Amino acid sequence: AAAAFEARTAQAAGTLLAQAVAGYLTGHSFMVPGVTTMGTSAPPLALPGAIVALVAVFSDVDASLDTRAQRVAAACTSLATTTLVVFAPSPIPPPICPPPSMVS
């Protein structure tokens, strides 16, 4: 993210910051109780939109710091909420349970 703040253009700064946050969110591992495999976070689906939003933040030099901070936070939130965790298929097959109508 440091490179984004050293960039000389709004386009570069917005793109670099969005890519840095997306890179941080991508590849984390998750365990969920009851699931036998690890989940890995995929790249955020909102990356293109976050780039556009962050370029706009860096382009709007007349906006207040509060406004800019809120817009950066909104872009980062969109990245976080569109990061999907993918779980590999379980090597252990799920138990086969009879339908409730067959249980006496």
PDB file of N, CA and C in Angstrom:
ATOM      1  N   ALA A   1       0.818  -1.188   0.000  1.00  0.00           N
ATOM      2  CA  ALA A   1       0.000   0.000   0.000  1.00  0.00           C
ATOM      3  C   ALA A   1       0.870   1.263   0.000  1.00  0.00           C
ATOM      4  N   ALA A   2       2.084   1.152   0.492  1.00  0.00           N
ATOM      5  CA  ALA A   2       2.958   2.323   0.545  1.00  0.00           C
ATOM      6  C   ALA A   2       3.200   2.890  -0.853  1.00  0.00           C
ATOM      7  N   ALA A   3       3.310   2.007  -1.842  1.00  0.00           N
ATOM      8  CA  ALA A   3       3.545   2.470  -3.215  1.00  0.00           C
ATOM      9  C   ALA A   3       2.390   3.336  -3.714  1.00  0.00           C
ATOM     10  N   ALA A   4       1.174   3.052  -3.245  1.00  0.00           N
ATOM     11  CA  ALA A   4       0.022   3.845  -3.671  1.00  0.00           C
ATOM     12  C   ALA A   4       0.160   5.290  -3.227  1.00  0.00           C
ATOM     13  N   PHE A   5       0.676   5.490  -2.034  1.00  0.00           N
ATOM     14  CA  PHE A   5       0.795   6.851  -1.510  1.00  0.00           C
ATOM     15  C   PHE A   5       2.009   7.584  -2.071  1.00  0.00           C
ATOM     16  N   GLU A   6       2.894   6.844  -2.718  1.00  0.00           N
ATOM     17  CA  GLU A   6       4.048   7.457  -3.362  1.00  0.00           C
ATOM     18  C   GLU A   6       3.818   7.690  -4.857  1.00  0.00           C
ATOM     19  N   ALA A   7       2.708   7.165  -5.372  1.00  0.00           N
ATOM     20  CA  ALA A   7       2.407   7.305  -6.799  1.00  0.00           C
ATOM     21  C   ALA A   7       2.189   8.770  -7.148  1.00  0.00           C
ATOM     22  N   ARG A   8       2.482   9.111  -8.371  1.00  0.00           N
ATOM     23  CA  ARG A   8       2.399  10.511  -8.794  1.00  0.00           C
ATOM     24  C   ARG A   8       1.093  10.857  -9.507  1.00  0.00           C
ATOM     25  N   THR A   9       0.254   9.852  -9.758  1.00  0.00           N
ATOM     26  CA  THR A   9      -1.029  10.131 -10.406  1.00  0.00           C
ATOM     27  C   THR A   9      -2.151   9.472  -9.615  1.00  0.00           C
ATOM     28  N   ALA A  10      -3.348  10.034  -9.731  1.00  0.00           N
ATOM     29  CA  ALA A  10      -4.518   9.468  -9.050  1.00  0.00           C
ATOM     30  C   ALA A  10      -4.816   8.071  -9.583  1.00  0.00           C
ATOM     31  N   GLN A  11      -4.662   7.884 -10.889  1.00  0.00           N
ATOM     32  CA  GLN A  11      -4.916   6.572 -11.496  1.00  0.00           C
ATOM     33  C   GLN A  11      -3.993   5.517 -10.894  1.00  0.00           C
ATOM     34  N   ALA A  12      -2.718   5.822 -10.801  1.00  0.00           N
ATOM     35  CA  ALA A  12      -1.763   4.855 -10.241  1.00  0.00           C
ATOM     36  C   ALA A  12      -2.026   4.626  -8.758  1.00  0.00           C
ATOM     37  N   ALA A  13      -2.289   5.694  -8.025  1.00  0.00           N
ATOM     38  CA  ALA A  13      -2.516   5.565  -6.582  1.00  0.00           C
ATOM     39  C   ALA A  13      -3.744   4.716  -6.293  1.00  0.00           C
ATOM     40  N   GLY A  14      -4.852   4.986  -6.988  1.00  0.00           N
ATOM     41  CA  GLY A  14      -6.078   4.217  -6.770  1.00  0.00           C
ATOM     42  C   GLY A  14      -5.917   2.759  -7.147  1.00  0.00           C
ATOM     43  N   THR A  15      -5.271   2.519  -8.264  1.00  0.00           N
ATOM     44  CA  THR A  15      -5.060   1.148  -8.721  1.00  0.00           C
ATOM     45  C   THR A  15      -4.154   0.388  -7.756  1.00  0.00           C
ATOM     46  N   LEU A  16      -3.059   0.998  -7.358  1.00  0.00           N
ATOM     47  CA  LEU A  16      -2.116   0.326  -6.452  1.00  0.00           C
ATOM     48  C   LEU A  16      -2.731   0.049  -5.085  1.00  0.00           C
ATOM     49  N   LEU A  17      -3.515   0.981  -4.557  1.00  0.00           N
ATOM     50  CA  LEU A  17      -4.124   0.760  -3.251  1.00  0.00           C
ATOM     51  C   LEU A  17      -5.163  -0.357  -3.330  1.00  0.00           C
ATOM     52  N   ALA A  18      -5.999  -0.349  -4.359  1.00  0.00           N
ATOM     53  CA  ALA A  18      -7.003  -1.414  -4.515  1.00  0.00           C
ATOM     54  C   ALA A  18      -6.330  -2.775  -4.662  1.00  0.00           C
ATOM     55  N   GLN A  19      -5.268  -2.835  -5.451  1.00  0.00           N
ATOM     56  CA  GLN A  19      -4.564  -4.100  -5.649  1.00  0.00           C
ATOM     57  C   GLN A  19      -3.877  -4.557  -4.360  1.00  0.00           C
ATOM     58  N   ALA A  20      -3.369  -3.638  -3.577  1.00  0.00           N
ATOM     59  CA  ALA A  20      -2.710  -3.994  -2.317  1.00  0.00           C
ATOM     60  C   ALA A  20      -3.711  -4.573  -1.320  1.00  0.00           C
ATOM     61  N   VAL A  21      -4.860  -3.935  -1.200  1.00  0.00           N
ATOM     62  CA  VAL A  21      -5.879  -4.444  -0.272  1.00  0.00           C
ATOM     63  C   VAL A  21      -6.407  -5.791  -0.762  1.00  0.00           C
ATOM     64  N   ALA A  22      -6.660  -5.905  -2.063  1.00  0.00           N
ATOM     65  CA  ALA A  22      -7.119  -7.177  -2.621  1.00  0.00           C
ATOM     66  C   ALA A  22      -6.081  -8.275  -2.408  1.00  0.00           C
ATOM     67  N   GLY A  23      -4.821  -7.939  -2.583  1.00  0.00           N
ATOM     68  CA  GLY A  23      -3.754  -8.910  -2.356  1.00  0.00           C
ATOM     69  C   GLY A  23      -3.687  -9.371  -0.913  1.00  0.00           C
ATOM     70  N   TYR A  24      -3.936  -8.457   0.002  1.00  0.00           N
ATOM     71  CA  TYR A  24      -3.961  -8.819   1.419  1.00  0.00           C
ATOM     72  C   TYR A  24      -5.125  -9.763   1.720  1.00  0.00           C
ATOM     73  N   LEU A  25      -6.276  -9.523   1.115  1.00  0.00           N
ATOM     74  CA  LEU A  25      -7.458 -10.338   1.384  1.00  0.00           C
ATOM     75  C   LEU A  25      -7.396 -11.714   0.730  1.00  0.00           C
ATOM     76  N   THR A  26      -6.665 -11.833  -0.348  1.00  0.00           N
ATOM     77  CA  THR A  26      -6.602 -13.074  -1.118  1.00  0.00           C
ATOM     78  C   THR A  26      -5.631 -14.072  -0.492  1.00  0.00           C
ATOM     79  N   GLY A  27      -6.060 -15.326  -0.426  1.00  0.00           N
ATOM     80  CA  GLY A  27      -5.162 -16.392  -0.010  1.00  0.00           C
ATOM     81  C   GLY A  27      -5.175 -16.745   1.461  1.00  0.00           C
ATOM     82  N   HIS A  28      -5.989 -16.071   2.264  1.00  0.00           N
ATOM     83  CA  HIS A  28      -6.086 -16.450   3.674  1.00  0.00           C
ATOM     84  C   HIS A  28      -6.753 -17.816   3.783  1.00  0.00           C
ATOM     85  N   SER A  29      -6.384 -18.578   4.800  1.00  0.00           N
ATOM     86  CA  SER A  29      -6.971 -19.900   5.025  1.00  0.00           C
ATOM     87  C   SER A  29      -7.953 -19.854   6.181  1.00  0.00           C
ATOM     88  N   PHE A  30      -9.016 -20.646   6.048  1.00  0.00           N
ATOM     89  CA  PHE A  30     -10.067 -20.669   7.054  1.00  0.00           C
ATOM     90  C   PHE A  30     -10.438 -22.103   7.377  1.00  0.00           C
ATOM     91  N   MET A  31     -10.731 -22.343   8.646  1.00  0.00           N
ATOM     92  CA  MET A  31     -11.304 -23.616   9.084  1.00  0.00           C
ATOM     93  C   MET A  31     -12.688 -23.309   9.631  1.00  0.00           C
ATOM     94  N   VAL A  32     -13.624 -24.165   9.314  1.00  0.00           N
ATOM     95  CA  VAL A  32     -14.991 -24.015   9.811  1.00  0.00           C
ATOM     96  C   VAL A  32     -15.356 -25.289  10.555  1.00  0.00           C
ATOM     97  N   PRO A  33     -15.898 -25.171  11.772  1.00  0.00           N
ATOM     98  CA  PRO A  33     -16.289 -26.379  12.501  1.00  0.00           C
ATOM     99  C   PRO A  33     -17.244 -27.234  11.665  1.00  0.00           C
ATOM    100  N   GLY A  34     -16.973 -28.514  11.614  1.00  0.00           N
ATOM    101  CA  GLY A  34     -17.821 -29.429  10.855  1.00  0.00           C
ATOM    102  C   GLY A  34     -17.421 -29.603   9.409  1.00  0.00           C
ATOM    103  N   VAL A  35     -16.470 -28.811   8.927  1.00  0.00           N
ATOM    104  CA  VAL A  35     -15.992 -28.932   7.546  1.00  0.00           C
ATOM    105  C   VAL A  35     -14.592 -29.526   7.613  1.00  0.00           C
ATOM    106  N   THR A  36     -14.355 -30.573   6.819  1.00  0.00           N
ATOM    107  CA  THR A  36     -13.095 -31.304   6.927  1.00  0.00           C
ATOM    108  C   THR A  36     -11.962 -30.733   6.092  1.00  0.00           C
ATOM    109  N   THR A  37     -12.230 -29.717   5.281  1.00  0.00           N
ATOM    110  CA  THR A  37     -11.170 -29.133   4.454  1.00  0.00           C
ATOM    111  C   THR A  37     -10.967 -27.659   4.805  1.00  0.00           C
ATOM    112  N   MET A  38      -9.808 -27.160   4.447  1.00  0.00           N
ATOM    113  CA  MET A  38      -9.506 -25.740   4.640  1.00  0.00           C
ATOM    114  C   MET A  38     -10.153 -24.936   3.515  1.00  0.00           C
ATOM    115  N   GLY A  39     -10.544 -23.718   3.847  1.00  0.00           N
ATOM    116  CA  GLY A  39     -11.059 -22.807   2.840  1.00  0.00           C
ATOM    117  C   GLY A  39     -10.003 -21.756   2.534  1.00  0.00           C
ATOM    118  N   THR A  40      -9.931 -21.326   1.301  1.00  0.00           N
ATOM    119  CA  THR A  40      -8.969 -20.307   0.892  1.00  0.00           C
ATOM    120  C   THR A  40      -9.727 -19.154   0.240  1.00  0.00           C
ATOM    121  N   SER A  41      -9.382 -17.939   0.644  1.00  0.00           N
ATOM    122  CA  SER A  41     -10.086 -16.791   0.078  1.00  0.00           C
ATOM    123  C   SER A  41      -9.602 -16.496  -1.339  1.00  0.00           C
ATOM    124  N   ALA A  42     -10.570 -16.277  -2.205  1.00  0.00           N
ATOM    125  CA  ALA A  42     -10.308 -15.957  -3.609  1.00  0.00           C
ATOM    126  C   ALA A  42     -10.188 -14.437  -3.745  1.00  0.00           C
ATOM    127  N   PRO A  43      -9.677 -13.961  -4.875  1.00  0.00           N
ATOM    128  CA  PRO A  43      -9.598 -12.506  -5.077  1.00  0.00           C
ATOM    129  C   PRO A  43     -10.990 -11.865  -5.003  1.00  0.00           C
ATOM    130  N   PRO A  44     -11.076 -10.645  -4.475  1.00  0.00           N
ATOM    131  CA  PRO A  44     -12.364  -9.963  -4.374  1.00  0.00           C
ATOM    132  C   PRO A  44     -12.995  -9.718  -5.746  1.00  0.00           C
ATOM    133  N   LEU A  45     -14.293  -9.947  -5.818  1.00  0.00           N
ATOM    134  CA  LEU A  45     -15.012  -9.717  -7.072  1.00  0.00           C
ATOM    135  C   LEU A  45     -15.142  -8.230  -7.386  1.00  0.00           C
ATOM    136  N   ALA A  46     -15.069  -7.389  -6.376  1.00  0.00           N
ATOM    137  CA  ALA A  46     -15.273  -5.943  -6.564  1.00  0.00           C
ATOM    138  C   ALA A  46     -13.986  -5.184  -6.886  1.00  0.00           C
ATOM    139  N   LEU A  47     -12.922  -5.887  -7.247  1.00  0.00           N
ATOM    140  CA  LEU A  47     -11.655  -5.197  -7.514  1.00  0.00           C
ATOM    141  C   LEU A  47     -11.788  -4.106  -8.586  1.00  0.00           C
ATOM    142  N   PRO A  48     -12.413  -4.361  -9.729  1.00  0.00           N
ATOM    143  CA  PRO A  48     -12.519  -3.279 -10.731  1.00  0.00           C
ATOM    144  C   PRO A  48     -13.266  -2.055 -10.194  1.00  0.00           C
ATOM    145  N   GLY A  49     -14.353  -2.289  -9.465  1.00  0.00           N
ATOM    146  CA  GLY A  49     -15.115  -1.173  -8.906  1.00  0.00           C
ATOM    147  C   GLY A  49     -14.341  -0.420  -7.846  1.00  0.00           C
ATOM    148  N   ALA A  50     -13.555  -1.157  -7.043  1.00  0.00           N
ATOM    149  CA  ALA A  50     -12.744  -0.508  -6.011  1.00  0.00           C
ATOM    150  C   ALA A  50     -11.652   0.351  -6.642  1.00  0.00           C
ATOM    151  N   ILE A  51     -11.102  -0.103  -7.741  1.00  0.00           N
ATOM    152  CA  ILE A  51     -10.094   0.710  -8.440  1.00  0.00           C
ATOM    153  C   ILE A  51     -10.717   2.028  -8.885  1.00  0.00           C
ATOM    154  N   VAL A  52     -11.888   1.951  -9.491  1.00  0.00           N
ATOM    155  CA  VAL A  52     -12.569   3.168  -9.952  1.00  0.00           C
ATOM    156  C   VAL A  52     -12.850   4.095  -8.769  1.00  0.00           C
ATOM    157  N   ALA A  53     -13.359   3.525  -7.666  1.00  0.00           N
ATOM    158  CA  ALA A  53     -13.697   4.340  -6.489  1.00  0.00           C
ATOM    159  C   ALA A  53     -12.455   4.996  -5.890  1.00  0.00           C
ATOM    160  N   LEU A  54     -11.361   4.263  -5.815  1.00  0.00           N
ATOM    161  CA  LEU A  54     -10.152   4.823  -5.203  1.00  0.00           C
ATOM    162  C   LEU A  54      -9.464   5.836  -6.118  1.00  0.00           C
ATOM    163  N   VAL A  55      -9.538   5.629  -7.415  1.00  0.00           N
ATOM    164  CA  VAL A  55      -9.017   6.642  -8.345  1.00  0.00           C
ATOM    165  C   VAL A  55      -9.797   7.940  -8.142  1.00  0.00           C
ATOM    166  N   ALA A  56     -11.111   7.832  -7.965  1.00  0.00           N
ATOM    167  CA  ALA A  56     -11.938   9.022  -7.728  1.00  0.00           C
ATOM    168  C   ALA A  56     -11.552   9.720  -6.431  1.00  0.00           C
ATOM    169  N   VAL A  57     -11.226   8.948  -5.392  1.00  0.00           N
ATOM    170  CA  VAL A  57     -10.801   9.541  -4.115  1.00  0.00           C
ATOM    171  C   VAL A  57      -9.520  10.343  -4.306  1.00  0.00           C
ATOM    172  N   PHE A  58      -8.544   9.748  -4.972  1.00  0.00           N
ATOM    173  CA  PHE A  58      -7.270  10.439  -5.163  1.00  0.00           C
ATOM    174  C   PHE A  58      -7.382  11.591  -6.168  1.00  0.00           C
ATOM    175  N   SER A  59      -8.385  11.553  -7.032  1.00  0.00           N
ATOM    176  CA  SER A  59      -8.586  12.637  -8.004  1.00  0.00           C
ATOM    177  C   SER A  59      -9.257  13.843  -7.382  1.00  0.00           C
ATOM    178  N   ASP A  60     -10.084  13.629  -6.371  1.00  0.00           N
ATOM    179  CA  ASP A  60     -10.862  14.706  -5.759  1.00  0.00           C
ATOM    180  C   ASP A  60     -10.052  15.377  -4.652  1.00  0.00           C
ATOM    181  N   VAL A  61      -9.146  16.245  -5.056  1.00  0.00           N
ATOM    182  CA  VAL A  61      -8.251  16.887  -4.086  1.00  0.00           C
ATOM    183  C   VAL A  61      -8.960  17.937  -3.235  1.00  0.00           C
ATOM    184  N   ASP A  62     -10.154  18.336  -3.622  1.00  0.00           N
ATOM    185  CA  ASP A  62     -10.904  19.341  -2.854  1.00  0.00           C
ATOM    186  C   ASP A  62     -11.791  18.732  -1.773  1.00  0.00           C
ATOM    187  N   ALA A  63     -11.921  17.398  -1.753  1.00  0.00           N
ATOM    188  CA  ALA A  63     -12.765  16.748  -0.739  1.00  0.00           C
ATOM    189  C   ALA A  63     -12.082  16.835   0.626  1.00  0.00           C
ATOM    190  N   SER A  64     -12.900  16.882   1.663  1.00  0.00           N
ATOM    191  CA  SER A  64     -12.344  16.929   3.025  1.00  0.00           C
ATOM    192  C   SER A  64     -11.696  15.582   3.357  1.00  0.00           C
ATOM    193  N   LEU A  65     -10.821  15.590   4.339  1.00  0.00           N
ATOM    194  CA  LEU A  65     -10.175  14.339   4.753  1.00  0.00           C
ATOM    195  C   LEU A  65     -11.209  13.333   5.243  1.00  0.00           C
ATOM    196  N   ASP A  66     -12.233  13.801   5.955  1.00  0.00           N
ATOM    197  CA  ASP A  66     -13.294  12.906   6.421  1.00  0.00           C
ATOM    198  C   ASP A  66     -13.990  12.220   5.253  1.00  0.00           C
ATOM    199  N   THR A  67     -14.320  12.993   4.248  1.00  0.00           N
ATOM    200  CA  THR A  67     -14.999  12.443   3.073  1.00  0.00           C
ATOM    201  C   THR A  67     -14.104  11.441   2.363  1.00  0.00           C
ATOM    202  N   ARG A  68     -12.861  11.793   2.196  1.00  0.00           N
ATOM    203  CA  ARG A  68     -11.923  10.882   1.522  1.00  0.00           C
ATOM    204  C   ARG A  68     -11.734   9.603   2.316  1.00  0.00           C
ATOM    205  N   ALA A  69     -11.627   9.728   3.635  1.00  0.00           N
ATOM    206  CA  ALA A  69     -11.465   8.540   4.484  1.00  0.00           C
ATOM    207  C   ALA A  69     -12.680   7.625   4.383  1.00  0.00           C
ATOM    208  N   GLN A  70     -13.879   8.224   4.375  1.00  0.00           N
ATOM    209  CA  GLN A  70     -15.106   7.425   4.252  1.00  0.00           C
ATOM    210  C   GLN A  70     -15.161   6.709   2.900  1.00  0.00           C
ATOM    211  N   ARG A  71     -14.722   7.376   1.863  1.00  0.00           N
ATOM    212  CA  ARG A  71     -14.747   6.766   0.531  1.00  0.00           C
ATOM    213  C   ARG A  71     -13.714   5.645   0.406  1.00  0.00           C
ATOM    214  N   VAL A  72     -12.558   5.826   1.023  1.00  0.00           N
ATOM    215  CA  VAL A  72     -11.556   4.752   1.031  1.00  0.00           C
ATOM    216  C   VAL A  72     -12.094   3.562   1.827  1.00  0.00           C
ATOM    217  N   ALA A  73     -12.701   3.849   2.972  1.00  0.00           N
ATOM    218  CA  ALA A  73     -13.263   2.770   3.797  1.00  0.00           C
ATOM    219  C   ALA A  73     -14.353   2.013   3.038  1.00  0.00           C
ATOM    220  N   ALA A  74     -15.196   2.729   2.311  1.00  0.00           N
ATOM    221  CA  ALA A  74     -16.265   2.079   1.543  1.00  0.00           C
ATOM    222  C   ALA A  74     -15.683   1.173   0.453  1.00  0.00           C
ATOM    223  N   ALA A  75     -14.640   1.634  -0.211  1.00  0.00           N
ATOM    224  CA  ALA A  75     -14.008   0.812  -1.255  1.00  0.00           C
ATOM    225  C   ALA A  75     -13.379  -0.440  -0.644  1.00  0.00           C
ATOM    226  N   CYS A  76     -12.722  -0.291   0.488  1.00  0.00           N
ATOM    227  CA  CYS A  76     -12.102  -1.443   1.152  1.00  0.00           C
ATOM    228  C   CYS A  76     -13.160  -2.416   1.669  1.00  0.00           C
ATOM    229  N   THR A  77     -14.279  -1.880   2.139  1.00  0.00           N
ATOM    230  CA  THR A  77     -15.378  -2.735   2.589  1.00  0.00           C
ATOM    231  C   THR A  77     -15.950  -3.528   1.426  1.00  0.00           C
ATOM    232  N   SER A  78     -16.073  -2.885   0.267  1.00  0.00           N
ATOM    233  CA  SER A  78     -16.592  -3.617  -0.901  1.00  0.00           C
ATOM    234  C   SER A  78     -15.636  -4.745  -1.295  1.00  0.00           C
ATOM    235  N   LEU A  79     -14.346  -4.508  -1.146  1.00  0.00           N
ATOM    236  CA  LEU A  79     -13.386  -5.579  -1.425  1.00  0.00           C
ATOM    237  C   LEU A  79     -13.560  -6.724  -0.428  1.00  0.00           C
ATOM    238  N   ALA A  80     -13.666  -6.394   0.839  1.00  0.00           N
ATOM    239  CA  ALA A  80     -13.778  -7.432   1.874  1.00  0.00           C
ATOM    240  C   ALA A  80     -15.062  -8.242   1.729  1.00  0.00           C
ATOM    241  N   THR A  81     -16.158  -7.563   1.448  1.00  0.00           N
ATOM    242  CA  THR A  81     -17.433  -8.283   1.385  1.00  0.00           C
ATOM    243  C   THR A  81     -17.625  -9.082   0.105  1.00  0.00           C
ATOM    244  N   THR A  82     -16.762  -8.893  -0.869  1.00  0.00           N
ATOM    245  CA  THR A  82     -16.859  -9.687  -2.103  1.00  0.00           C
ATOM    246  C   THR A  82     -15.707 -10.681  -2.233  1.00  0.00           C
ATOM    247  N   THR A  83     -15.023 -10.916  -1.135  1.00  0.00           N
ATOM    248  CA  THR A  83     -13.971 -11.926  -1.119  1.00  0.00           C
ATOM    249  C   THR A  83     -14.603 -13.249  -0.713  1.00  0.00           C
ATOM    250  N   LEU A  84     -14.643 -14.189  -1.621  1.00  0.00           N
ATOM    251  CA  LEU A  84     -15.278 -15.472  -1.369  1.00  0.00           C
ATOM    252  C   LEU A  84     -14.267 -16.465  -0.822  1.00  0.00           C
ATOM    253  N   VAL A  85     -14.706 -17.307   0.099  1.00  0.00           N
ATOM    254  CA  VAL A  85     -13.865 -18.378   0.624  1.00  0.00           C
ATOM    255  C   VAL A  85     -14.311 -19.668  -0.045  1.00  0.00           C
ATOM    256  N   VAL A  86     -13.378 -20.320  -0.700  1.00  0.00           N
ATOM    257  CA  VAL A  86     -13.666 -21.539  -1.443  1.00  0.00           C
ATOM    258  C   VAL A  86     -13.126 -22.727  -0.655  1.00  0.00           C
ATOM    259  N   PHE A  87     -13.994 -23.711  -0.423  1.00  0.00           N
ATOM    260  CA  PHE A  87     -13.595 -24.922   0.278  1.00  0.00           C
ATOM    261  C   PHE A  87     -13.454 -26.051  -0.736  1.00  0.00           C
ATOM    262  N   ALA A  88     -12.323 -26.756  -0.657  1.00  0.00           N
ATOM    263  CA  ALA A  88     -12.089 -27.893  -1.541  1.00  0.00           C
ATOM    264  C   ALA A  88     -13.067 -29.009  -1.181  1.00  0.00           C
ATOM    265  N   PRO A  89     -13.376 -29.877  -2.133  1.00  0.00           N
ATOM    266  CA  PRO A  89     -14.248 -31.007  -1.809  1.00  0.00           C
ATOM    267  C   PRO A  89     -13.613 -31.856  -0.708  1.00  0.00           C
ATOM    268  N   SER A  90     -14.438 -32.368   0.155  1.00  0.00           N
ATOM    269  CA  SER A  90     -13.953 -33.183   1.268  1.00  0.00           C
ATOM    270  C   SER A  90     -13.472 -34.535   0.767  1.00  0.00           C
ATOM    271  N   PRO A  91     -12.321 -35.002   1.265  1.00  0.00           N
ATOM    272  CA  PRO A  91     -11.859 -36.339   0.878  1.00  0.00           C
ATOM    273  C   PRO A  91     -12.690 -37.432   1.556  1.00  0.00           C
ATOM    274  N   ILE A  92     -13.448 -37.064   2.563  1.00  0.00           N
ATOM    275  CA  ILE A  92     -14.292 -38.016   3.284  1.00  0.00           C
ATOM    276  C   ILE A  92     -15.724 -37.812   2.801  1.00  0.00           C
ATOM    277  N   PRO A  93     -16.355 -38.863   2.257  1.00  0.00           N
ATOM    278  CA  PRO A  93     -17.726 -38.666   1.779  1.00  0.00           C
ATOM    279  C   PRO A  93     -18.671 -38.380   2.949  1.00  0.00           C
ATOM    280  N   PRO A  94     -19.698 -37.577   2.697  1.00  0.00           N
ATOM    281  CA  PRO A  94     -20.639 -37.289   3.773  1.00  0.00           C
ATOM    282  C   PRO A  94     -21.419 -38.554   4.139  1.00  0.00           C
ATOM    283  N   PRO A  95     -21.889 -38.624   5.374  1.00  0.00           N
ATOM    284  CA  PRO A  95     -22.656 -39.813   5.762  1.00  0.00           C
ATOM    285  C   PRO A  95     -23.974 -39.860   4.990  1.00  0.00           C
ATOM    286  N   ILE A  96     -24.392 -41.057   4.692  1.00  0.00           N
ATOM    287  CA  ILE A  96     -25.663 -41.225   3.991  1.00  0.00           C
ATOM    288  C   ILE A  96     -26.715 -41.509   5.053  1.00  0.00           C
ATOM    289  N   CYS A  97     -27.656 -40.633   5.139  1.00  0.00           N
ATOM    290  CA  CYS A  97     -28.725 -40.761   6.114  1.00  0.00           C
ATOM    291  C   CYS A  97     -30.015 -41.128   5.399  1.00  0.00           C
ATOM    292  N   PRO A  98     -30.748 -42.061   5.952  1.00  0.00           N
ATOM    293  CA  PRO A  98     -32.035 -42.381   5.298  1.00  0.00           C
ATOM    294  C   PRO A  98     -32.999 -41.209   5.446  1.00  0.00           C
ATOM    295  N   PRO A  99     -33.910 -41.064   4.509  1.00  0.00           N
ATOM    296  CA  PRO A  99     -34.891 -39.984   4.643  1.00  0.00           C
ATOM    297  C   PRO A  99     -35.720 -40.204   5.910  1.00  0.00           C
ATOM    298  N   PRO A 100     -36.233 -39.123   6.506  1.00  0.00           N
ATOM    299  CA  PRO A 100     -36.988 -39.252   7.748  1.00  0.00           C
ATOM    300  C   PRO A 100     -38.156 -40.228   7.657  1.00  0.00           C
ATOM    301  N   SER A 101     -38.741 -40.361   6.467  1.00  0.00           N
ATOM    302  CA  SER A 101     -39.880 -41.281   6.315  1.00  0.00           C
ATOM    303  C   SER A 101     -39.487 -42.738   6.484  1.00  0.00           C
ATOM    304  N   MET A 102     -38.197 -43.060   6.325  1.00  0.00           N
ATOM    305  CA  MET A 102     -37.741 -44.436   6.449  1.00  0.00           C
ATOM    306  C   MET A 102     -37.214 -44.771   7.840  1.00  0.00           C
ATOM    307  N   VAL A 103     -37.113 -43.785   8.688  1.00  0.00           N
ATOM    308  CA  VAL A 103     -36.600 -44.015  10.036  1.00  0.00           C
ATOM    309  C   VAL A 103     -37.791 -44.360  10.932  1.00  0.00           C
ATOM    310  N   SER A 104     -37.670 -45.501  11.652  1.00  0.00           N
ATOM    311  CA  SER A 104     -38.794 -45.893  12.528  1.00  0.00           C
ATOM    312  C   SER A 104     -38.547 -45.521  13.963  1.00  0.00           C
TER     313      SER A 104
END
